[in-house]
PDB file of C-alpha atoms in Angstrom:
ATOM      1  CA  ASP A  29     101.912  21.490 207.483  1.00 60.00           C
ATOM      2  CA  GLY A  30     101.775  17.501 208.673  1.00 69.00           C
ATOM      3  CA  GLY A  31      99.220  17.159 210.972  1.00 91.00           C
ATOM      4  CA  ILE A  32      95.956  15.316 212.500  1.00 95.00           C
ATOM      5  CA  THR A  33      92.506  16.752 211.793  1.00 95.00           C
ATOM      6  CA  GLN A  34      89.922  15.347 213.228  1.00 96.00           C
ATOM      7  CA  SER A  35      86.223  16.582 212.400  1.00 94.00           C
ATOM      8  CA  PRO A  36      83.741  18.555 213.629  1.00 94.00           C
ATOM      9  CA  LYS A  37      85.118  20.225 216.449  1.00 94.00           C
ATOM     10  CA  TYR A  38      81.450  20.686 218.374  1.00 95.00           C
ATOM     11  CA  LEU A  39      79.010  17.775 217.855  1.00 94.00           C
ATOM     12  CA  PHE A  40      75.139  17.066 218.888  1.00 93.00           C
ATOM     13  CA  ARG A  41      72.775  13.899 218.470  1.00 90.00           C
ATOM     14  CA  LYS A  42      69.459  12.783 219.984  1.00 90.00           C
ATOM     15  CA  GLU A  43      70.100   9.686 221.053  1.00 89.00           C
ATOM     16  CA  GLY A  44      69.624   6.755 219.197  1.00 88.00           C
ATOM     17  CA  GLN A  45      71.254   8.270 216.275  1.00 91.00           C
ATOM     18  CA  ASN A  46      74.218   6.966 215.466  1.00 93.00           C
ATOM     19  CA  VAL A  47      77.307   9.569 214.985  1.00 95.00           C
ATOM     20  CA  THR A  48      80.313   9.603 213.135  1.00 96.00           C
ATOM     21  CA  LEU A  49      83.843  11.669 213.604  1.00 97.00           C
ATOM     22  CA  SER A  50      85.966  11.859 211.066  1.00 97.00           C
ATOM     23  CA  CYS A  51      90.524  11.302 212.348  1.00 98.00           C
ATOM     24  CA  GLU A  52      92.344  12.157 209.053  1.00 98.00           C
ATOM     25  CA  GLN A  53      96.275  12.888 209.509  1.00 96.00           C
ATOM     26  CA  ASN A  54      99.398  13.766 206.757  1.00 95.00           C
ATOM     27  CA  LEU A  55     102.101  12.085 209.136  1.00 92.00           C
ATOM     28  CA  ASN A  56     102.365   8.596 206.962  1.00 91.00           C
ATOM     29  CA  HIS A  57     101.152   7.240 210.467  1.00 92.00           C
ATOM     30  CA  ASP A  58     100.958   3.793 209.971  1.00 91.00           C
ATOM     31  CA  ALA A  59      98.953   3.791 213.493  1.00 93.00           C
ATOM     32  CA  MET A  60      96.008   5.730 214.058  1.00 95.00           C
ATOM     33  CA  TYR A  61      93.742   5.722 218.282  1.00 96.00           C
ATOM     34  CA  TRP A  62      90.846   7.193 219.672  1.00 97.00           C
ATOM     35  CA  TYR A  63      90.155   7.617 222.741  1.00 96.00           C
ATOM     36  CA  ARG A  64      87.471   9.543 224.890  1.00 96.00           C
ATOM     37  CA  GLN A  65      88.358  11.413 227.124  1.00 94.00           C
ATOM     38  CA  ASP A  66      85.750  12.114 230.813  1.00 92.00           C
ATOM     39  CA  PRO A  67      87.122  15.209 233.322  1.00 83.00           C
ATOM     40  CA  GLY A  68      88.880  12.767 236.352  1.00 77.00           C
ATOM     41  CA  GLN A  69      89.126   9.873 233.845  1.00 80.00           C
ATOM     42  CA  GLY A  70      92.795  10.239 231.809  1.00 84.00           C
ATOM     43  CA  LEU A  71      92.292   8.949 228.522  1.00 91.00           C
ATOM     44  CA  ARG A  72      90.650   6.112 228.073  1.00 93.00           C
ATOM     45  CA  LEU A  73      91.630   4.077 224.303  1.00 94.00           C
ATOM     46  CA  ILE A  74      88.678   2.746 222.537  1.00 96.00           C
ATOM     47  CA  TYR A  75      90.222   1.246 218.841  1.00 97.00           C
ATOM     48  CA  TYR A  76      93.270   1.295 217.717  1.00 95.00           C
ATOM     49  CA  SER A  77      94.905   0.500 214.709  1.00 96.00           C
ATOM     50  CA  GLN A  78      98.622  -0.707 213.350  1.00 92.00           C
ATOM     51  CA  ILE A  79      97.973  -1.076 209.475  1.00 92.00           C
ATOM     52  CA  VAL A  80      95.336  -1.165 206.620  1.00 95.00           C
ATOM     53  CA  ASN A  81      92.055  -3.202 207.071  1.00 95.00           C
ATOM     54  CA  ASP A  82      92.390  -3.839 210.346  1.00 95.00           C
ATOM     55  CA  PHE A  83      91.910  -2.612 213.798  1.00 96.00           C
ATOM     56  CA  GLN A  84      91.850  -3.589 216.875  1.00 95.00           C
ATOM     57  CA  LYS A  85      89.630  -3.056 220.304  1.00 96.00           C
ATOM     58  CA  GLY A  86      90.797  -0.591 223.483  1.00 93.00           C
ATOM     59  CA  ASP A  87      89.623  -1.080 226.623  1.00 91.00           C
ATOM     60  CA  ILE A  88      86.071   0.684 226.595  1.00 95.00           C
ATOM     61  CA  ALA A  89      85.008  -0.079 222.558  1.00 96.00           C
ATOM     62  CA  GLU A  90      82.095  -1.147 223.653  1.00 96.00           C
ATOM     63  CA  GLY A  91      78.774   0.814 221.657  1.00 96.00           C
ATOM     64  CA  TYR A  92      81.559   1.648 218.825  1.00 97.00           C
ATOM     65  CA  SER A  93      82.505   1.213 215.701  1.00 97.00           C
ATOM     66  CA  VAL A  94      85.953   1.751 213.697  1.00 98.00           C
ATOM     67  CA  SER A  95      86.969   1.531 209.876  1.00 97.00           C
ATOM     68  CA  ARG A  96      90.817   1.863 207.996  1.00 97.00           C
ATOM     69  CA  GLU A  97      89.851   1.737 204.214  1.00 97.00           C
ATOM     70  CA  LYS A  98      93.080   4.117 203.986  1.00 97.00           C
ATOM     71  CA  LYS A  99      95.889   4.825 205.497  1.00 96.00           C
ATOM     72  CA  GLU A 100      95.510   7.982 206.508  1.00 97.00           C
ATOM     73  CA  SER A 101      91.994   7.973 207.164  1.00 98.00           C
ATOM     74  CA  PHE A 102      89.833   6.189 211.105  1.00 98.00           C
ATOM     75  CA  PRO A 103      86.768   6.933 211.488  1.00 98.00           C
ATOM     76  CA  LEU A 104      84.696   6.545 214.209  1.00 98.00           C
ATOM     77  CA  THR A 105      81.238   5.906 214.831  1.00 97.00           C
ATOM     78  CA  VAL A 106      79.207   6.236 217.911  1.00 96.00           C
ATOM     79  CA  THR A 107      76.766   4.188 217.975  1.00 93.00           C
ATOM     80  CA  SER A 108      73.115   4.121 219.829  1.00 88.00           C
ATOM     81  CA  ALA A 109      74.265   1.436 221.933  1.00 87.00           C
ATOM     82  CA  GLN A 110      76.381   3.642 223.820  1.00 88.00           C
ATOM     83  CA  LYS A 111      75.813   3.925 227.225  1.00 88.00           C
ATOM     84  CA  ASN A 112      76.804   6.994 228.097  1.00 91.00           C
ATOM     85  CA  PRO A 113      78.334   8.880 224.707  1.00 93.00           C
ATOM     86  CA  THR A 114      78.912  11.543 225.025  1.00 95.00           C
ATOM     87  CA  ALA A 115      82.271  13.185 226.195  1.00 95.00           C
ATOM     88  CA  PHE A 116      85.261  14.071 224.274  1.00 96.00           C
ATOM     89  CA  TYR A 117      86.858  12.503 222.043  1.00 97.00           C
ATOM     90  CA  LEU A 118      91.031  12.375 220.989  1.00 97.00           C
ATOM     91  CA  CYS A 119      92.207  10.779 217.451  1.00 97.00           C
ATOM     92  CA  ALA A 120      95.726  10.037 217.763  1.00 95.00           C
ATOM     93  CA  SER A 121      98.280   8.892 215.321  1.00 94.00           C
ATOM     94  CA  SER A 122     101.953   7.414 215.597  1.00 90.00           C
ATOM     95  CA  SER A 123     104.758   5.229 213.175  1.00 83.00           C
ATOM     96  CA  ARG A 124     107.290   5.260 215.595  1.00 66.00           C
ATOM     97  CA  LEU A 125     105.242   5.121 219.911  1.00 56.00           C
ATOM     98  CA  ASP A 126     109.320   5.744 221.348  1.00 57.00           C
ATOM     99  CA  TYR A 127     108.057   9.733 219.916  1.00 66.00           C
ATOM    100  CA  GLY A 128     104.755   9.745 221.466  1.00 76.00           C
ATOM    101  CA  TYR A 129     101.296  10.529 219.986  1.00 88.00           C
ATOM    102  CA  THR A 130     100.310  12.941 217.443  1.00 91.00           C
ATOM    103  CA  PHE A 131      96.908  14.115 218.974  1.00 94.00           C
ATOM    104  CA  GLY A 132      93.852  16.214 216.292  1.00 95.00           C
ATOM    105  CA  SER A 133      92.856  18.442 218.099  1.00 94.00           C
ATOM    106  CA  GLY A 134      89.372  16.574 219.304  1.00 95.00           C
ATOM    107  CA  THR A 135      85.776  16.820 219.011  1.00 96.00           C
ATOM    108  CA  ARG A 136      83.062  16.758 221.363  1.00 95.00           C
ATOM    109  CA  LEU A 137      80.673  14.824 220.972  1.00 95.00           C
ATOM    110  CA  THR A 138      76.998  15.781 223.400  1.00 95.00           C
ATOM    111  CA  VAL A 139      73.837  13.997 223.295  1.00 91.00           C
ATOM    112  CA  VAL A 140      70.584  15.141 224.289  1.00 87.00           C
TER     113      VAL A 140
ATOM    114  CA  GLU B   8      95.067  -4.468 235.384  1.00 83.00           C
ATOM    115  CA  ASP B   9      97.618  -1.923 234.387  1.00 88.00           C
ATOM    116  CA  LYS B  10      97.643   0.753 236.553  1.00 92.00           C
ATOM    117  CA  VAL B  11      98.860   4.786 236.546  1.00 95.00           C
ATOM    118  CA  VAL B  12      98.162   7.184 238.930  1.00 96.00           C
ATOM    119  CA  GLN B  13      99.031  10.947 238.903  1.00 97.00           C
ATOM    120  CA  SER B  14      98.720  12.905 241.808  1.00 97.00           C
ATOM    121  CA  PRO B  15      97.922  15.745 243.517  1.00 97.00           C
ATOM    122  CA  LEU B  16      94.500  15.374 240.815  1.00 95.00           C
ATOM    123  CA  SER B  17      94.514  19.345 240.818  1.00 96.00           C
ATOM    124  CA  LEU B  18      96.359  21.817 242.792  1.00 97.00           C
ATOM    125  CA  VAL B  19      96.700  26.049 242.787  1.00 98.00           C
ATOM    126  CA  VAL B  20      99.781  28.591 242.637  1.00 97.00           C
ATOM    127  CA  HIS B  21     101.174  31.935 242.384  1.00 97.00           C
ATOM    128  CA  GLU B  22     103.093  32.518 239.533  1.00 98.00           C
ATOM    129  CA  GLY B  23     106.928  32.413 239.995  1.00 97.00           C
ATOM    130  CA  ASP B  24     105.671  28.913 242.472  1.00 98.00           C
ATOM    131  CA  THR B  25     107.649  25.908 241.739  1.00 97.00           C
ATOM    132  CA  VAL B  26     105.135  22.857 240.807  1.00 98.00           C
ATOM    133  CA  THR B  27     105.635  18.748 241.512  1.00 98.00           C
ATOM    134  CA  LEU B  28     103.492  16.198 239.764  1.00 98.00           C
ATOM    135  CA  ASN B  29     103.429  12.903 240.188  1.00 98.00           C
ATOM    136  CA  CYS B  30     103.230   9.787 238.347  1.00 98.00           C
ATOM    137  CA  SER B  31     103.331   5.879 239.997  1.00 98.00           C
ATOM    138  CA  TYR B  32     102.423   3.428 237.591  1.00 97.00           C
ATOM    139  CA  GLU B  33     101.716  -0.688 238.293  1.00 96.00           C
ATOM    140  CA  VAL B  34     101.959  -2.335 234.565  1.00 92.00           C
ATOM    141  CA  THR B  35     102.576  -5.828 233.411  1.00 89.00           C
ATOM    142  CA  ASN B  36     104.950  -4.699 230.489  1.00 89.00           C
ATOM    143  CA  PHE B  37     106.758  -0.892 230.634  1.00 91.00           C
ATOM    144  CA  ARG B  38     108.442   0.125 228.145  1.00 90.00           C
ATOM    145  CA  SER B  39     109.226   4.316 228.274  1.00 91.00           C
ATOM    146  CA  LEU B  40     107.442   6.642 230.307  1.00 95.00           C
ATOM    147  CA  LEU B  41     105.813   9.876 228.812  1.00 95.00           C
ATOM    148  CA  TRP B  42     104.576  13.116 229.689  1.00 96.00           C
ATOM    149  CA  TYR B  43     101.792  15.195 228.182  1.00 96.00           C
ATOM    150  CA  LYS B  44     101.006  18.484 228.694  1.00 96.00           C
ATOM    151  CA  GLN B  45      97.180  19.695 227.045  1.00 94.00           C
ATOM    152  CA  GLU B  46      95.276  22.865 227.653  1.00 92.00           C
ATOM    153  CA  LYS B  47      92.119  23.349 225.309  1.00 81.00           C
ATOM    154  CA  LYS B  48      92.212  20.254 223.161  1.00 83.00           C
ATOM    155  CA  ALA B  49      95.289  18.281 221.999  1.00 89.00           C
ATOM    156  CA  PRO B  50      97.863  16.754 224.167  1.00 92.00           C
ATOM    157  CA  THR B  51     101.153  18.184 223.152  1.00 92.00           C
ATOM    158  CA  PHE B  52     104.969  15.861 224.278  1.00 92.00           C
ATOM    159  CA  LEU B  53     107.316  16.601 227.046  1.00 95.00           C
ATOM    160  CA  PHE B  54     109.480  14.192 227.283  1.00 93.00           C
ATOM    161  CA  MET B  55     110.596  10.045 227.040  1.00 92.00           C
ATOM    162  CA  LEU B  56     111.624   8.697 229.934  1.00 94.00           C
ATOM    163  CA  THR B  57     113.016   5.082 229.340  1.00 91.00           C
ATOM    164  CA  SER B  58     116.142   4.482 231.776  1.00 87.00           C
ATOM    165  CA  SER B  59     115.772   5.601 236.072  1.00 88.00           C
ATOM    166  CA  GLY B  60     118.008   8.339 237.566  1.00 88.00           C
ATOM    167  CA  ILE B  61     118.437   9.912 234.171  1.00 89.00           C
ATOM    168  CA  GLU B  62     116.370  13.626 234.291  1.00 92.00           C
ATOM    169  CA  LYS B  63     114.781  15.474 230.894  1.00 94.00           C
ATOM    170  CA  LYS B  64     114.898  18.697 230.978  1.00 95.00           C
ATOM    171  CA  SER B  65     113.360  21.174 228.565  1.00 95.00           C
ATOM    172  CA  GLY B  66     113.525  24.521 229.749  1.00 97.00           C
ATOM    173  CA  ARG B  67     111.642  25.419 233.371  1.00 98.00           C
ATOM    174  CA  LEU B  68     110.299  21.652 232.856  1.00 98.00           C
ATOM    175  CA  SER B  69     112.209  18.799 234.557  1.00 98.00           C
ATOM    176  CA  SER B  70     111.303  15.095 235.035  1.00 97.00           C
ATOM    177  CA  ILE B  71     113.269  11.682 236.048  1.00 97.00           C
ATOM    178  CA  LEU B  72     111.937   7.911 236.025  1.00 96.00           C
ATOM    179  CA  ASP B  73     112.318   6.140 239.122  1.00 95.00           C
ATOM    180  CA  LYS B  74     112.086   2.308 237.409  1.00 91.00           C
ATOM    181  CA  LYS B  75     112.747   0.314 241.485  1.00 93.00           C
ATOM    182  CA  GLU B  76     109.836   2.391 243.043  1.00 93.00           C
ATOM    183  CA  LEU B  77     107.644   2.393 239.988  1.00 95.00           C
ATOM    184  CA  PHE B  78     106.745   6.466 239.561  1.00 95.00           C
ATOM    185  CA  SER B  79     107.962   9.692 237.887  1.00 97.00           C
ATOM    186  CA  ILE B  80     108.457  13.009 238.783  1.00 98.00           C
ATOM    187  CA  LEU B  81     107.557  16.852 236.489  1.00 98.00           C
ATOM    188  CA  ASN B  82     109.034  19.934 238.270  1.00 98.00           C
ATOM    189  CA  ILE B  83     108.328  23.386 236.904  1.00 98.00           C
ATOM    190  CA  THR B  84     109.744  26.383 238.286  1.00 98.00           C
ATOM    191  CA  ALA B  85     109.289  29.927 238.329  1.00 98.00           C
ATOM    192  CA  THR B  86     105.726  28.873 236.619  1.00 98.00           C
ATOM    193  CA  GLN B  87     104.315  31.700 234.174  1.00 97.00           C
ATOM    194  CA  THR B  88     100.119  31.772 233.967  1.00 97.00           C
ATOM    195  CA  GLY B  89     100.695  29.667 230.281  1.00 96.00           C
ATOM    196  CA  ASP B  90     101.667  26.816 232.516  1.00 97.00           C
ATOM    197  CA  SER B  91      97.855  26.482 233.237  1.00 97.00           C
ATOM    198  CA  ALA B  92      97.629  22.642 232.052  1.00 96.00           C
ATOM    199  CA  VAL B  93      96.457  19.699 232.438  1.00 95.00           C
ATOM    200  CA  TYR B  94      99.767  17.254 232.702  1.00 97.00           C
ATOM    201  CA  LEU B  95      99.199  13.528 231.329  1.00 96.00           C
ATOM    202  CA  CYS B  96     101.141  10.785 232.064  1.00 97.00           C
ATOM    203  CA  ALA B  97     101.698   7.790 230.210  1.00 95.00           C
ATOM    204  CA  VAL B  98     103.459   4.421 230.591  1.00 94.00           C
ATOM    205  CA  ARG B  99     104.205   2.736 226.519  1.00 90.00           C
ATOM    206  CA  LEU B 100     102.536  -1.322 227.227  1.00 88.00           C
ATOM    207  CA  ASP B 101     103.846  -2.571 223.804  1.00 84.00           C
ATOM    208  CA  ASP B 102     105.171  -1.530 220.141  1.00 80.00           C
ATOM    209  CA  TYR B 103     102.058   0.868 219.662  1.00 81.00           C
ATOM    210  CA  LYS B 104      99.372   1.031 223.527  1.00 84.00           C
ATOM    211  CA  LEU B 105      99.153   3.339 225.687  1.00 89.00           C
ATOM    212  CA  SER B 106      97.810   3.232 229.172  1.00 91.00           C
ATOM    213  CA  PHE B 107      97.367   6.999 230.491  1.00 93.00           C
ATOM    214  CA  GLY B 108      96.375   8.333 233.699  1.00 95.00           C
ATOM    215  CA  ALA B 109      93.669  10.391 234.879  1.00 94.00           C
ATOM    216  CA  GLY B 110      96.003  13.329 234.815  1.00 95.00           C
ATOM    217  CA  THR B 111      96.641  16.735 237.519  1.00 96.00           C
ATOM    218  CA  THR B 112      94.838  20.221 236.599  1.00 96.00           C
ATOM    219  CA  VAL B 113      97.435  22.865 237.570  1.00 97.00           C
ATOM    220  CA  THR B 114      96.070  26.524 237.217  1.00 97.00           C
ATOM    221  CA  VAL B 115      99.217  29.217 238.007  1.00 98.00           C
ATOM    222  CA  ARG B 116      97.692  32.193 239.080  1.00 97.00           C
ATOM    223  CA  ALA B 117      98.720  36.074 238.493  1.00 94.00           C
TER     224      ALA B 117
END
């Protein structure tokens, strides 16, 4: 079955540590996205990538980094520079935005 | 700044009730408006609206867009406990980006 896989589902890290969230899709979608979801704030765009080896900052990119070395993969690194990293992170992909995004199941990151 | 505002933020209803969710927007470049349902983890696509006044329906759910007044509504009739979820509204800004509202949490009590 085609879809997007995010791993892990839950992640705990100590403050000051970098952490990488995985996102893999087998839908042959060109574009991939990372969103952050906090209670009462909806989804906010962190980074997105339209093609391999290219990506753009979204609205809240500070403290995050990404890479797009393969079409199927778009990992997100939450660095120690991110002031409030505890959140639910959603990865998505699209081929044509006419039909909206396909979302992964998310990773809940807790930094203690 | 692009804005997508959903109301109410949350509501509680009983099974069989009808629910109306609102989404208003102020964006620089409107392409289309989308509704998603998020039950636990991954949002799932419900509707995409591009033209004013044309109702989209799927079972007990329906949605309509008013591009003059810049809003959309999502209706759920004869609600069931399985309709309990967060409903997200998003506006397509360009070929790739969506701007999301904060969501409306719907709780349906048996």
